[in-house]
Short mmCIF file of C-alpha atoms and ligand atoms in Angstrom, two decimals:
data_model
loop_
_atom_site.label_atom_id
_atom_site.label_comp_id
_atom_site.label_asym_id
_atom_site.label_seq_id
_atom_site.Cartn_x
_atom_site.Cartn_y
_atom_site.Cartn_z
CA UNK A 1 -41.16 -51.24 15.10
CA UNK A 2 -39.92 -53.87 17.54
CA UNK A 3 -42.47 -56.67 17.53
CA UNK A 4 -45.63 -54.58 17.95
CA UNK A 5 -43.94 -51.70 19.75
CA UNK A 6 -43.54 -48.36 18.02
CA UNK A 7 -42.67 -46.46 21.21
CA UNK A 8 -40.92 -47.06 24.52
CA UNK A 9 -42.79 -45.31 27.32
CA UNK A 10 -44.25 -47.90 29.68
CA UNK A 11 -41.85 -50.80 30.26
CA UNK A 12 -44.80 -52.85 31.55
CA UNK A 13 -45.98 -53.14 27.93
CA UNK A 14 -42.87 -55.22 27.16
CA UNK A 15 -42.64 -58.95 27.92
CA UNK A 16 -39.74 -60.71 29.63
CA UNK A 17 -38.54 -62.12 26.30
CA UNK A 18 -38.69 -58.67 24.65
CA UNK A 19 -36.73 -57.11 27.51
CA UNK A 20 -34.18 -59.93 27.27
CA UNK A 21 -33.88 -59.30 23.52
CA UNK A 22 -33.05 -55.64 24.29
CA UNK A 23 -30.41 -56.69 26.83
CA UNK A 24 -28.86 -59.22 24.42
CA UNK A 25 -28.79 -56.59 21.67
CA UNK A 26 -27.16 -54.15 24.11
CA UNK A 27 -24.47 -56.73 24.73
CA UNK A 28 -23.76 -56.86 20.97
CA UNK A 29 -23.45 -53.07 20.98
CA UNK A 30 -21.10 -53.27 23.93
CA UNK A 31 -18.69 -55.06 21.61
CA UNK A 32 -19.07 -52.19 19.10
CA UNK A 33 -18.41 -49.66 21.89
CA UNK A 34 -15.10 -51.34 22.69
CA UNK A 35 -13.76 -51.11 19.13
CA UNK A 36 -11.34 -48.39 18.08
CA UNK A 37 -13.93 -47.19 15.52
CA UNK A 38 -17.16 -47.21 17.55
CA UNK A 39 -19.62 -46.67 14.72
CA UNK A 40 -21.90 -48.82 12.53
CA UNK A 41 -24.00 -47.56 9.58
CA UNK A 42 -27.26 -49.18 10.73
CA UNK A 43 -29.41 -46.04 11.11
CA UNK A 44 -27.82 -43.97 8.34
CA UNK A 45 -30.45 -41.57 6.95
CA UNK A 46 -32.63 -41.67 10.09
CA UNK A 47 -33.25 -38.40 12.00
CA UNK A 48 -33.68 -38.43 15.78
CA UNK A 49 -34.65 -35.38 17.84
CA UNK A 50 -33.46 -35.21 21.44
CA UNK A 51 -36.09 -32.95 23.03
CA UNK A 52 -34.81 -32.35 26.56
CA UNK A 53 -36.99 -29.81 28.36
CA UNK A 54 -35.39 -30.61 31.71
CA UNK A 55 -31.70 -30.87 32.70
CA UNK A 56 -29.84 -34.14 32.10
CA UNK A 57 -26.24 -35.28 31.94
CA UNK A 58 -26.28 -39.08 31.54
CA UNK A 59 -29.48 -39.65 29.57
CA UNK A 60 -28.94 -36.83 27.11
CA UNK A 61 -25.27 -37.50 26.42
CA UNK A 62 -25.74 -41.25 26.03
CA UNK A 63 -28.70 -40.90 23.66
CA UNK A 64 -26.71 -38.47 21.54
CA UNK A 65 -23.67 -40.75 21.47
CA UNK A 66 -25.85 -43.79 20.76
CA UNK A 67 -27.39 -42.00 17.77
CA UNK A 68 -23.99 -40.94 16.44
CA UNK A 69 -22.56 -44.45 16.85
CA UNK A 70 -25.51 -45.84 14.85
CA UNK A 71 -24.91 -43.17 12.15
CA UNK A 72 -28.29 -41.46 12.65
CA UNK A 73 -28.61 -37.67 12.33
CA UNK A 74 -29.23 -36.07 15.75
CA UNK A 75 -30.99 -32.81 16.48
CA UNK A 76 -30.56 -31.55 20.04
CA UNK A 77 -33.40 -29.35 21.05
CA UNK A 78 -35.32 -28.12 24.08
CA UNK A 79 -35.51 -26.05 27.23
CA UNK A 80 -34.91 -22.33 27.46
CA UNK A 81 -33.29 -22.04 24.01
CA UNK A 82 -36.58 -22.82 22.20
CA UNK A 83 -39.69 -20.81 21.35
CA UNK A 84 -41.50 -22.44 24.29
CA UNK A 85 -40.15 -19.46 26.29
CA UNK A 86 -42.28 -17.27 23.96
CA UNK A 87 -45.31 -19.36 24.86
CA UNK A 88 -45.27 -21.99 22.08
CA UNK A 89 -47.05 -25.13 23.29
CA UNK A 90 -45.61 -28.65 23.38
CA UNK A 91 -48.06 -29.68 20.66
CA UNK A 92 -47.15 -26.82 18.31
CA UNK A 93 -43.48 -27.53 18.97
CA UNK A 94 -43.91 -31.19 18.02
CA UNK A 95 -45.92 -30.34 14.92
CA UNK A 96 -43.10 -27.99 13.87
CA UNK A 97 -40.56 -30.80 14.29
CA UNK A 98 -42.83 -33.18 12.31
CA UNK A 99 -42.47 -30.90 9.29
CA UNK A 100 -38.80 -31.99 9.09
CA UNK A 101 -39.88 -35.64 8.49
CA UNK A 102 -38.16 -36.91 11.60
CA UNK A 103 -38.13 -40.61 12.56
CA UNK A 104 -37.93 -40.51 16.36
CA UNK A 105 -38.31 -38.07 19.27
CA UNK A 106 -36.60 -38.70 22.60
CA UNK A 107 -38.54 -36.78 25.29
CA UNK A 108 -37.36 -35.60 28.71
CA UNK A 109 -39.92 -33.35 30.37
CA UNK A 110 -40.85 -32.26 33.88
CA UNK A 111 -44.51 -33.02 33.13
CA UNK A 112 -45.66 -36.61 33.64
CA UNK A 113 -47.35 -37.86 30.48
CA UNK A 114 -45.54 -35.51 28.05
CA UNK A 115 -44.09 -38.40 25.94
CA UNK A 116 -47.57 -39.90 25.58
CA UNK A 117 -48.92 -36.54 24.36
CA UNK A 118 -46.11 -36.43 21.79
CA UNK A 119 -47.19 -39.84 20.40
CA UNK A 120 -50.64 -38.35 19.75
CA UNK A 121 -49.25 -35.48 17.68
CA UNK A 122 -46.39 -37.02 15.75
CA UNK A 123 -46.00 -39.94 13.35
CA UNK A 124 -42.47 -40.44 14.76
CA UNK A 125 -41.51 -43.15 17.26
CA UNK A 126 -41.25 -41.77 20.80
CA UNK A 127 -38.91 -42.80 23.62
CA UNK A 128 -39.52 -41.52 27.16
CA UNK A 129 -36.23 -40.21 28.57
CA UNK A 130 -37.81 -39.38 31.95
CA UNK A 131 -41.15 -37.60 32.52
CA UNK A 132 -41.88 -35.89 35.82
CA UNK A 133 -42.28 -38.37 38.69
CA UNK A 134 -43.71 -40.93 36.29
CA UNK A 135 -41.36 -43.17 34.29
CA UNK A 136 -37.82 -43.57 32.94
CA UNK A 137 -37.80 -46.80 30.91
CA UNK A 138 -34.30 -46.68 29.42
CA UNK A 139 -32.92 -46.09 32.93
CA UNK A 140 -34.65 -49.31 34.01
CA UNK A 141 -33.19 -51.17 31.02
CA UNK A 142 -29.65 -50.00 31.72
CA UNK A 143 -30.11 -50.96 35.37
CA UNK A 144 -31.29 -54.43 34.33
CA UNK A 145 -28.35 -54.76 31.95
CA UNK A 146 -25.85 -53.91 34.69
CA UNK A 147 -27.48 -56.26 37.19
CA UNK A 148 -27.64 -59.05 34.57
CA UNK A 149 -23.93 -58.68 33.79
CA UNK A 150 -23.14 -59.20 37.49
CA UNK A 151 -25.80 -61.66 38.64
CA UNK A 152 -26.44 -63.60 35.37
CA UNK A 153 -30.14 -64.19 36.15
CA UNK A 154 -33.05 -62.24 37.63
CA UNK A 155 -35.11 -65.18 38.85
CA UNK A 156 -35.47 -64.90 42.64
CA UNK A 157 -32.82 -62.15 42.84
CA UNK A 158 -33.47 -60.01 45.92
CA UNK A 159 -33.33 -56.32 45.04
CA UNK A 160 -33.75 -53.50 47.55
CA UNK A 161 -34.90 -50.14 46.16
CA UNK A 162 -34.08 -47.61 48.84
CA UNK A 163 -35.03 -44.00 49.46
CA UNK A 164 -37.20 -41.46 47.75
CA UNK A 165 -39.75 -43.87 46.29
CA UNK A 166 -42.56 -41.30 46.21
CA UNK A 167 -40.83 -38.80 43.91
CA UNK A 168 -38.86 -41.22 41.75
CA UNK A 169 -39.58 -41.79 38.07
CA UNK A 170 -36.83 -44.41 38.14
CA UNK A 171 -39.06 -46.53 40.41
CA UNK A 172 -41.97 -46.14 38.01
CA UNK A 173 -40.06 -48.17 35.43
CA UNK A 174 -37.48 -50.13 37.46
CA UNK A 175 -39.84 -51.94 39.83
CA UNK A 176 -42.19 -53.18 37.05
CA UNK A 177 -39.16 -54.20 34.95
CA UNK A 178 -37.59 -56.18 37.82
CA UNK A 179 -40.92 -57.90 38.47
CA UNK A 180 -41.37 -58.81 34.78
CA UNK A 181 -37.92 -60.43 34.86
CA UNK A 182 -38.66 -62.46 38.01
CA UNK A 183 -36.77 -60.56 40.72
CA UNK A 184 -38.08 -60.10 44.29
CA UNK A 185 -38.31 -56.39 45.12
CA UNK A 186 -38.25 -54.78 48.57
CA UNK A 187 -38.82 -51.04 48.79
CA UNK A 188 -37.19 -49.35 51.78
CA UNK A 189 -38.02 -45.80 52.83
CA UNK A 190 -39.32 -43.62 55.63
CA UNK A 191 -43.11 -43.55 55.58
CA UNK A 192 -43.01 -39.97 54.30
CA UNK A 193 -41.14 -40.99 51.13
CA UNK A 194 -43.47 -43.84 50.23
CA UNK A 195 -46.48 -43.39 47.94
CA UNK A 196 -49.82 -43.32 49.76
CA UNK A 197 -50.48 -46.88 48.53
CA UNK A 198 -47.01 -48.53 48.26
CA UNK A 199 -48.45 -51.70 46.71
CA UNK A 200 -49.36 -49.70 43.62
CA UNK A 201 -45.73 -50.00 42.52
CA UNK A 202 -45.88 -53.79 42.51
CA UNK A 203 -43.03 -54.40 44.96
CA UNK A 204 -43.14 -57.64 46.99
CA UNK A 205 -42.23 -56.08 50.35
CA UNK A 206 -42.12 -52.69 52.03
CA UNK A 207 -39.70 -51.98 54.90
CA UNK A 208 -39.29 -48.87 57.02
CA UNK A 209 -35.87 -50.10 58.22
CA UNK A 210 -32.79 -50.51 56.02
CA UNK A 211 -30.89 -52.46 58.68
CA UNK A 212 -33.67 -55.07 58.91
CA UNK A 213 -33.47 -56.05 55.24
CA UNK A 214 -29.87 -55.27 54.26
CA UNK A 215 -28.45 -58.74 55.11
CA UNK A 216 -30.85 -60.47 52.67
CA UNK A 217 -30.37 -58.31 49.58
CA UNK A 218 -28.31 -59.13 46.48
CA UNK A 219 -28.64 -55.69 44.91
CA UNK A 220 -28.90 -52.36 46.72
CA UNK A 221 -30.50 -49.79 44.43
CA UNK A 222 -30.05 -46.44 46.17
CA UNK A 223 -32.34 -43.69 44.86
CA UNK A 224 -31.43 -40.05 44.67
CA UNK A 225 -33.17 -37.73 47.10
CA UNK A 226 -35.19 -35.60 44.65
CA UNK A 227 -34.47 -32.25 46.28
CA UNK A 228 -36.23 -30.45 43.42
CA UNK A 229 -39.48 -32.39 44.02
CA UNK A 230 -39.62 -32.58 47.84
CA UNK A 231 -42.53 -30.90 49.51
CA UNK A 232 -43.42 -30.62 53.18
CA UNK A 233 -40.02 -31.60 54.72
CA UNK A 234 -40.42 -35.43 54.64
CA UNK A 235 -37.42 -35.90 56.97
CA UNK A 236 -35.86 -33.60 59.60
CA UNK A 237 -32.57 -33.01 57.74
CA UNK A 238 -30.10 -34.77 55.42
CA UNK A 239 -27.94 -35.97 58.32
CA UNK A 240 -30.91 -37.74 59.87
CA UNK A 241 -31.85 -39.32 56.55
CA UNK A 242 -28.25 -40.43 56.00
CA UNK A 243 -28.07 -41.94 59.50
CA UNK A 244 -31.20 -44.06 58.98
CA UNK A 245 -31.34 -44.77 55.24
CA UNK A 246 -27.89 -43.98 53.84
CA UNK A 247 -25.62 -46.79 52.67
CA UNK A 248 -22.42 -46.18 54.60
CA UNK A 249 -19.08 -47.71 55.43
CA UNK A 250 -20.53 -48.81 58.80
CA UNK A 251 -23.53 -50.50 57.20
CA UNK A 252 -21.41 -52.39 54.69
CA UNK A 253 -20.72 -55.05 57.33
CA UNK A 254 -24.43 -56.00 57.19
CA UNK A 255 -24.35 -56.63 53.42
CA UNK A 256 -23.98 -59.98 51.68
CA UNK A 257 -20.37 -60.45 50.55
CA UNK A 258 -21.33 -60.28 46.86
CA UNK A 259 -24.08 -57.64 47.08
CA UNK A 260 -23.68 -54.80 44.60
CA UNK A 261 -24.62 -51.11 44.83
CA UNK A 262 -26.51 -49.28 42.05
CA UNK A 263 -27.54 -45.64 41.77
CA UNK A 264 -29.12 -43.86 38.78
CA UNK A 265 -27.11 -40.66 39.30
CA UNK A 266 -26.57 -37.89 40.00
CA UNK A 267 -25.46 -38.92 43.52
CA UNK A 268 -26.08 -36.80 46.60
CA UNK A 269 -22.94 -37.82 48.50
CA UNK A 270 -23.61 -37.79 52.23
CA UNK A 271 -27.35 -38.42 51.74
CA UNK A 272 -28.20 -41.76 50.09
CA UNK A 273 -24.56 -42.91 49.87
CA UNK A 274 -21.29 -41.99 51.53
CA UNK A 275 -18.26 -41.66 49.26
CA UNK A 276 -16.81 -44.94 50.56
CA UNK A 277 -19.79 -46.89 49.18
CA UNK A 278 -20.29 -44.73 46.06
CA UNK A 279 -16.70 -45.39 44.99
CA UNK A 280 -16.36 -48.91 46.42
CA UNK A 281 -14.16 -50.81 43.91
CA UNK A 282 -15.93 -54.18 44.28
CA UNK A 283 -19.48 -53.22 45.17
CA UNK A 284 -20.30 -49.99 43.36
CA UNK A 285 -21.42 -50.52 39.74
CA UNK A 286 -22.55 -46.92 39.23
CA UNK A 287 -20.12 -46.12 36.41
CA UNK A 288 -20.96 -49.47 34.80
CA UNK A 289 -24.58 -48.28 34.75
CA UNK A 290 -23.42 -45.14 32.91
CA UNK A 291 -21.62 -47.32 30.33
CA UNK A 292 -24.65 -49.60 30.04
CA UNK A 293 -26.68 -46.49 29.17
CA UNK A 294 -25.05 -46.12 25.79
CA UNK A 295 -25.26 -49.86 24.95
CA UNK A 296 -28.94 -50.13 25.96
CA UNK A 297 -29.94 -46.91 24.19
CA UNK A 298 -28.21 -48.10 21.00
CA UNK A 299 -30.22 -51.33 21.32
CA UNK A 300 -33.52 -49.48 21.83
CA UNK A 301 -32.96 -47.13 18.85
CA UNK A 302 -31.82 -50.03 16.68
CA UNK A 303 -34.79 -52.26 17.50
CA UNK A 304 -37.49 -49.56 17.36
CA UNK A 305 -36.22 -48.03 14.13
CA UNK A 306 -35.95 -51.34 12.32
CA UNK A 307 -32.20 -51.63 12.33
CA UNK A 308 -32.61 -55.33 13.06
CA UNK A 309 -34.08 -55.71 9.57
CA UNK A 310 -30.65 -54.74 8.19
CA UNK A 311 -28.52 -56.70 10.69
CA UNK A 312 -25.85 -54.91 12.69
CA UNK A 313 -24.41 -53.71 9.35
CA UNK A 314 -20.97 -53.85 10.86
N1 LIG B 401 -30.17 -41.00 35.67
C1 LIG B 401 -30.50 -39.91 34.96
O1 LIG B 401 -31.57 -39.83 34.33
O2 LIG B 401 -29.52 -38.96 34.97
P1 LIG B 401 -29.59 -37.58 34.17
O3 LIG B 401 -30.70 -36.77 34.77
O4 LIG B 401 -28.22 -36.96 34.34
O5 LIG B 401 -29.90 -37.90 32.73
#
């Protein structure tokens, strides 16, 4: 437990001070991750299942590394290699895993709400690693960590979240998290990639034009076009989208001199970003976000599984 939290699914259930405690703990683990021996015994004897029923590179690999660096036992499980292909239900699968006396389940699933269902059928702690178009709380935390390292404070920080708002689970956690921490959020998208009621996300402003808002923003958070979730051709073609909403070498001249560029990955180069901006040595913090993923996930596992009761056990 971390304060009264057993699970991490909806970031909106966490207060600003609790989120800050996660970020500060992640910073401690960043020091561990820069040692030659990047391992502490804090979660020795704990068993964590990584149940990934949908593809993942960053989230899956960083959870697994975080578990190993905290000395927990990891079980990697999910997708087409499991008995779900024979028709076994999510609930029966979870009840099977429960029989092993596991301590935590990390859930990535294409169905929104799957992590919540797991909490109802397992005594283990549950962390949402991305569910459908719904939420992705550890992504939001690693994004906050990266922004905090660069901007030092969230209060009044102007963050633009640009692109495929309607299909993005990143938005479902990132926008509430930024608001909890005091940032000012502008969502930018063509009308067809906005939810029917944009205010439901809690953003302060909605813009249909990137060029109108770009000069004011401190952080450009470029979302991936969710090709696998698009329906009904929401824009004529990728070139058109890139011309109007892509962050490009030409558009850079409109940006504040110290504005940074974030992206959750994987990048569609030539759609939401050109390679010049994706790889920009001063502005792009995308690989820093990847690094933050392991530090933040170590912090989340450590706090939820009671590692704080034992200290860092370094
Ligand atoms: N950002 C993110 O969730 O990436 P993966 O799908 O590779 O885990």
